[in-house]
Amino acid sequence: KRRHTMSKEKIAKLAGADEKTPSKAEYFSWINNTNEGSTEKQTLINLDYFAYMKQKYNMRLDIYAWDAGNLDGAECTYETFDSPKIKAQYPNGYGPVVDAARAIGARLGVWGGADGFGDTEESARARIEQMVSLARDYHFALFKFDAVCGPLKPEHDKYFIEMMTRCREYS
């Protein structure tokens, strides 16, 4: 039996959602795209629509969640901010989209793969930093990880736990 070495306060701080967690209004981009991912242009058009809905009807959107394909994709395709695919889809990086979401009081989220840590300590550290930067630098509010983009290798459990723990410090 595993024993937790963290204090109750730290465990509570890092715990996930439960029945006391407030509900959030979320849009999920799966409606517009699947594993190919969306583009900066498409996302900004969608966010402009939500800005209109907020202005006209006071509709609130808390989270604009990207489907798989905006970072990770099917069949263990794990992208980086510098990969040709992401640079083609988001030529100005994620900043303009984050700013547009922030302007309407929303934050971004992303569906990704639980792994993507590669085969070296260096690649694992790079993956952790990439995801942490989404929370720290871009204020992402939601991370949905599952096996659709690929399974988590058992030897990568420790990296995933570290990554999510560090993301929760910011989100």
PDB file of C-alpha atoms in Angstrom:
ATOM      1  CA  LYS A   1       0.000   0.000   0.000  1.00  0.00           C
ATOM      2  CA  ARG A   2       1.386   3.395  -1.037  1.00  0.00           C
ATOM      3  CA  ARG A   3       1.631   6.138   1.562  1.00  0.00           C
ATOM      4  CA  HIS A   4       1.278   9.780   0.636  1.00  0.00           C
ATOM      5  CA  THR A   5       4.040  11.960   1.986  1.00  0.00           C
ATOM      6  CA  MET A   6       2.278  15.251   1.242  1.00  0.00           C
ATOM      7  CA  SER A   7       0.430  17.218   3.883  1.00  0.00           C
ATOM      8  CA  LYS A   8      -3.370  17.306   3.819  1.00  0.00           C
ATOM      9  CA  GLU A   9      -3.206  20.985   2.861  1.00  0.00           C
ATOM     10  CA  LYS A  10      -0.998  20.285  -0.156  1.00  0.00           C
ATOM     11  CA  ILE A  11      -3.167  17.344  -1.230  1.00  0.00           C
ATOM     12  CA  ALA A  12      -6.267  19.563  -0.993  1.00  0.00           C
ATOM     13  CA  LYS A  13      -4.563  22.297  -3.027  1.00  0.00           C
ATOM     14  CA  LEU A  14      -3.620  19.872  -5.791  1.00  0.00           C
ATOM     15  CA  ALA A  15      -6.811  17.805  -5.781  1.00  0.00           C
ATOM     16  CA  GLY A  16      -8.953  17.711  -8.892  1.00  0.00           C
ATOM     17  CA  ALA A  17     -12.598  18.597  -9.279  1.00  0.00           C
ATOM     18  CA  ASP A  18     -15.261  17.190  -6.995  1.00  0.00           C
ATOM     19  CA  GLU A  19     -18.947  17.806  -6.266  1.00  0.00           C
ATOM     20  CA  LYS A  20     -18.114  21.192  -4.684  1.00  0.00           C
ATOM     21  CA  THR A  21     -16.313  22.500  -7.769  1.00  0.00           C
ATOM     22  CA  PRO A  22     -18.298  25.252  -9.518  1.00  0.00           C
ATOM     23  CA  SER A  23     -19.622  24.518 -12.987  1.00  0.00           C
ATOM     24  CA  LYS A  24     -17.998  26.235 -15.956  1.00  0.00           C
ATOM     25  CA  ALA A  25     -19.493  27.163 -19.325  1.00  0.00           C
ATOM     26  CA  GLU A  26     -17.328  25.417 -21.913  1.00  0.00           C
ATOM     27  CA  TYR A  27     -17.152  25.327 -25.680  1.00  0.00           C
ATOM     28  CA  PHE A  28     -15.372  22.317 -27.163  1.00  0.00           C
ATOM     29  CA  SER A  29     -13.893  22.785 -30.659  1.00  0.00           C
ATOM     30  CA  TRP A  30     -14.668  19.193 -31.649  1.00  0.00           C
ATOM     31  CA  ILE A  31     -17.749  20.736 -33.268  1.00  0.00           C
ATOM     32  CA  ASN A  32     -15.455  22.435 -35.832  1.00  0.00           C
ATOM     33  CA  ASN A  33     -12.592  20.001 -36.229  1.00  0.00           C
ATOM     34  CA  THR A  34     -11.200  16.676 -35.149  1.00  0.00           C
ATOM     35  CA  ASN A  35      -7.635  15.374 -35.073  1.00  0.00           C
ATOM     36  CA  GLU A  36      -6.459  17.761 -37.777  1.00  0.00           C
ATOM     37  CA  GLY A  37      -6.880  20.601 -35.292  1.00  0.00           C
ATOM     38  CA  SER A  38      -8.183  24.084 -35.824  1.00  0.00           C
ATOM     39  CA  THR A  39      -6.291  27.166 -36.935  1.00  0.00           C
ATOM     40  CA  GLU A  40      -5.611  30.566 -35.437  1.00  0.00           C
ATOM     41  CA  LYS A  41      -8.008  32.142 -37.952  1.00  0.00           C
ATOM     42  CA  GLN A  42     -10.808  29.678 -37.196  1.00  0.00           C
ATOM     43  CA  THR A  43     -10.339  30.007 -33.435  1.00  0.00           C
ATOM     44  CA  LEU A  44     -10.333  33.808 -33.578  1.00  0.00           C
ATOM     45  CA  ILE A  45     -13.547  33.747 -35.653  1.00  0.00           C
ATOM     46  CA  ASN A  46     -15.159  31.498 -33.049  1.00  0.00           C
ATOM     47  CA  LEU A  47     -13.985  33.708 -30.189  1.00  0.00           C
ATOM     48  CA  ASP A  48     -15.322  36.758 -32.044  1.00  0.00           C
ATOM     49  CA  TYR A  49     -18.710  35.025 -32.131  1.00  0.00           C
ATOM     50  CA  PHE A  50     -18.550  34.465 -28.371  1.00  0.00           C
ATOM     51  CA  ALA A  51     -17.586  38.135 -27.932  1.00  0.00           C
ATOM     52  CA  TYR A  52     -20.725  39.056 -29.889  1.00  0.00           C
ATOM     53  CA  MET A  53     -22.841  36.727 -27.742  1.00  0.00           C
ATOM     54  CA  LYS A  54     -21.413  38.301 -24.608  1.00  0.00           C
ATOM     55  CA  GLN A  55     -22.054  41.826 -25.849  1.00  0.00           C
ATOM     56  CA  LYS A  56     -25.537  41.126 -27.217  1.00  0.00           C
ATOM     57  CA  TYR A  57     -26.878  38.627 -24.653  1.00  0.00           C
ATOM     58  CA  ASN A  58     -24.377  38.768 -21.782  1.00  0.00           C
ATOM     59  CA  MET A  59     -23.542  35.123 -22.455  1.00  0.00           C
ATOM     60  CA  ARG A  60     -20.583  33.933 -20.455  1.00  0.00           C
ATOM     61  CA  LEU A  61     -17.966  31.522 -21.748  1.00  0.00           C
ATOM     62  CA  ASP A  62     -15.460  30.299 -19.174  1.00  0.00           C
ATOM     63  CA  ILE A  63     -13.405  27.816 -21.196  1.00  0.00           C
ATOM     64  CA  TYR A  64     -12.756  27.504 -24.905  1.00  0.00           C
ATOM     65  CA  ALA A  65     -11.398  23.963 -25.171  1.00  0.00           C
ATOM     66  CA  TRP A  66      -9.466  22.783 -28.199  1.00  0.00           C
ATOM     67  CA  ASP A  67      -9.998  19.253 -29.415  1.00  0.00           C
ATOM     68  CA  ALA A  68      -7.113  16.905 -30.092  1.00  0.00           C
ATOM     69  CA  GLY A  69      -5.133  18.104 -33.082  1.00  0.00           C
ATOM     70  CA  ASN A  70      -4.322  21.532 -31.689  1.00  0.00           C
ATOM     71  CA  LEU A  71      -1.281  20.181 -29.907  1.00  0.00           C
ATOM     72  CA  ASP A  72      -1.402  16.386 -29.708  1.00  0.00           C
ATOM     73  CA  GLY A  73      -3.149  14.173 -32.226  1.00  0.00           C
ATOM     74  CA  ALA A  74      -4.207  10.606 -32.854  1.00  0.00           C
ATOM     75  CA  GLU A  75      -1.758   7.732 -33.017  1.00  0.00           C
ATOM     76  CA  CYS A  76       0.743   9.167 -30.517  1.00  0.00           C
ATOM     77  CA  THR A  77       1.371  12.385 -32.428  1.00  0.00           C
ATOM     78  CA  TYR A  78       2.816  14.776 -29.876  1.00  0.00           C
ATOM     79  CA  GLU A  79       3.597  18.222 -31.219  1.00  0.00           C
ATOM     80  CA  THR A  80       5.708  21.052 -29.845  1.00  0.00           C
ATOM     81  CA  PHE A  81       5.183  24.794 -30.152  1.00  0.00           C
ATOM     82  CA  ASP A  82       7.922  24.808 -32.815  1.00  0.00           C
ATOM     83  CA  SER A  83       6.671  21.884 -34.888  1.00  0.00           C
ATOM     84  CA  PRO A  84       5.770  22.631 -38.527  1.00  0.00           C
ATOM     85  CA  LYS A  85       2.130  21.615 -37.950  1.00  0.00           C
ATOM     86  CA  ILE A  86       1.585  23.967 -34.995  1.00  0.00           C
ATOM     87  CA  LYS A  87       3.501  26.806 -36.665  1.00  0.00           C
ATOM     88  CA  ALA A  88       1.292  26.399 -39.777  1.00  0.00           C
ATOM     89  CA  GLN A  89      -1.924  26.365 -37.739  1.00  0.00           C
ATOM     90  CA  TYR A  90      -0.888  29.079 -35.270  1.00  0.00           C
ATOM     91  CA  PRO A  91       1.696  31.214 -37.113  1.00  0.00           C
ATOM     92  CA  ASN A  92       1.655  33.818 -34.334  1.00  0.00           C
ATOM     93  CA  GLY A  93       1.771  31.245 -31.550  1.00  0.00           C
ATOM     94  CA  TYR A  94      -1.024  30.860 -29.034  1.00  0.00           C
ATOM     95  CA  GLY A  95      -0.738  34.453 -27.750  1.00  0.00           C
ATOM     96  CA  PRO A  96      -3.357  36.100 -30.020  1.00  0.00           C
ATOM     97  CA  VAL A  97      -5.893  33.386 -29.242  1.00  0.00           C
ATOM     98  CA  VAL A  98      -5.196  33.593 -25.508  1.00  0.00           C
ATOM     99  CA  ASP A  99      -5.619  37.386 -25.663  1.00  0.00           C
ATOM    100  CA  ALA A 100      -8.922  37.094 -27.549  1.00  0.00           C
ATOM    101  CA  ALA A 101     -10.242  34.597 -25.009  1.00  0.00           C
ATOM    102  CA  ARG A 102      -9.100  36.770 -22.102  1.00  0.00           C
ATOM    103  CA  ALA A 103     -10.904  39.781 -23.626  1.00  0.00           C
ATOM    104  CA  ILE A 104     -14.230  37.981 -23.140  1.00  0.00           C
ATOM    105  CA  GLY A 105     -13.342  36.553 -19.735  1.00  0.00           C
ATOM    106  CA  ALA A 106     -12.536  33.064 -21.014  1.00  0.00           C
ATOM    107  CA  ARG A 107      -9.513  30.805 -20.776  1.00  0.00           C
ATOM    108  CA  LEU A 108      -8.315  28.062 -23.082  1.00  0.00           C
ATOM    109  CA  GLY A 109      -8.192  24.331 -22.596  1.00  0.00           C
ATOM    110  CA  VAL A 110      -6.747  21.489 -24.636  1.00  0.00           C
ATOM    111  CA  TRP A 111      -7.333  17.800 -25.242  1.00  0.00           C
ATOM    112  CA  GLY A 112      -4.069  15.939 -25.426  1.00  0.00           C
ATOM    113  CA  GLY A 113      -2.287  12.700 -24.938  1.00  0.00           C
ATOM    114  CA  ALA A 114      -1.145  11.583 -21.531  1.00  0.00           C
ATOM    115  CA  ASP A 115       2.329  10.712 -22.772  1.00  0.00           C
ATOM    116  CA  GLY A 116       4.578  12.514 -25.244  1.00  0.00           C
ATOM    117  CA  PHE A 117       7.581  12.305 -22.916  1.00  0.00           C
ATOM    118  CA  GLY A 118       9.787  10.638 -25.526  1.00  0.00           C
ATOM    119  CA  ASP A 119      12.685   8.335 -24.787  1.00  0.00           C
ATOM    120  CA  THR A 120      15.117  10.580 -22.935  1.00  0.00           C
ATOM    121  CA  GLU A 121      15.155  12.598 -19.741  1.00  0.00           C
ATOM    122  CA  GLU A 122      15.662  15.706 -21.891  1.00  0.00           C
ATOM    123  CA  SER A 123      12.558  15.015 -23.988  1.00  0.00           C
ATOM    124  CA  ALA A 124      10.519  14.292 -20.850  1.00  0.00           C
ATOM    125  CA  ARG A 125      11.635  17.615 -19.310  1.00  0.00           C
ATOM    126  CA  ALA A 126      10.727  19.444 -22.533  1.00  0.00           C
ATOM    127  CA  ARG A 127       7.212  17.923 -22.544  1.00  0.00           C
ATOM    128  CA  ILE A 128       6.678  18.820 -18.893  1.00  0.00           C
ATOM    129  CA  GLU A 129       7.828  22.409 -19.496  1.00  0.00           C
ATOM    130  CA  GLN A 130       5.585  22.727 -22.554  1.00  0.00           C
ATOM    131  CA  MET A 131       2.465  21.730 -20.623  1.00  0.00           C
ATOM    132  CA  VAL A 132       3.410  23.771 -17.560  1.00  0.00           C
ATOM    133  CA  SER A 133       3.900  26.789 -19.822  1.00  0.00           C
ATOM    134  CA  LEU A 134       0.317  26.411 -21.047  1.00  0.00           C
ATOM    135  CA  ALA A 135      -0.865  26.837 -17.455  1.00  0.00           C
ATOM    136  CA  ARG A 136       1.764  29.334 -16.298  1.00  0.00           C
ATOM    137  CA  ASP A 137       2.236  31.544 -19.361  1.00  0.00           C
ATOM    138  CA  TYR A 138      -1.080  31.139 -21.176  1.00  0.00           C
ATOM    139  CA  HIS A 139      -3.379  30.529 -18.177  1.00  0.00           C
ATOM    140  CA  PHE A 140      -4.991  27.416 -19.648  1.00  0.00           C
ATOM    141  CA  ALA A 141      -7.866  26.311 -17.443  1.00  0.00           C
ATOM    142  CA  LEU A 142      -8.419  22.764 -18.679  1.00  0.00           C
ATOM    143  CA  PHE A 143      -6.279  19.802 -19.637  1.00  0.00           C
ATOM    144  CA  LYS A 144      -8.105  16.728 -20.898  1.00  0.00           C
ATOM    145  CA  PHE A 145      -5.718  13.827 -21.301  1.00  0.00           C
ATOM    146  CA  ASP A 146      -6.695  10.331 -22.336  1.00  0.00           C
ATOM    147  CA  ALA A 147      -5.629   7.441 -24.531  1.00  0.00           C
ATOM    148  CA  VAL A 148      -7.276   8.760 -27.717  1.00  0.00           C
ATOM    149  CA  CYS A 149      -3.965  10.451 -28.527  1.00  0.00           C
ATOM    150  CA  GLY A 150      -2.023   7.493 -27.176  1.00  0.00           C
ATOM    151  CA  PRO A 151      -1.545   5.569 -23.925  1.00  0.00           C
ATOM    152  CA  LEU A 152       0.704   6.616 -21.058  1.00  0.00           C
ATOM    153  CA  LYS A 153       3.685   4.293 -20.824  1.00  0.00           C
ATOM    154  CA  PRO A 154       3.945   2.941 -17.259  1.00  0.00           C
ATOM    155  CA  GLU A 155       7.539   4.142 -16.987  1.00  0.00           C
ATOM    156  CA  HIS A 156       6.272   7.689 -17.672  1.00  0.00           C
ATOM    157  CA  ASP A 157       3.810   7.787 -14.738  1.00  0.00           C
ATOM    158  CA  LYS A 158       6.266   9.863 -12.700  1.00  0.00           C
ATOM    159  CA  TYR A 159       6.569  12.460 -15.464  1.00  0.00           C
ATOM    160  CA  PHE A 160       2.804  12.740 -15.870  1.00  0.00           C
ATOM    161  CA  ILE A 161       2.315  13.177 -12.119  1.00  0.00           C
ATOM    162  CA  GLU A 162       5.024  15.850 -11.983  1.00  0.00           C
ATOM    163  CA  MET A 163       3.566  17.616 -15.023  1.00  0.00           C
ATOM    164  CA  MET A 164       0.037  17.756 -13.655  1.00  0.00           C
ATOM    165  CA  THR A 165       1.196  18.734 -10.165  1.00  0.00           C
ATOM    166  CA  ARG A 166       3.187  21.631 -11.610  1.00  0.00           C
ATOM    167  CA  CYS A 167       0.309  22.680 -13.921  1.00  0.00           C
ATOM    168  CA  ARG A 168      -2.032  22.817 -10.921  1.00  0.00           C
ATOM    169  CA  GLU A 169       0.251  25.353  -9.275  1.00  0.00           C
ATOM    170  CA  TYR A 170      -0.892  27.806 -11.972  1.00  0.00           C
ATOM    171  CA  SER A 171      -4.301  26.531 -13.008  1.00  0.00           C
TER     172      SER A 171
END
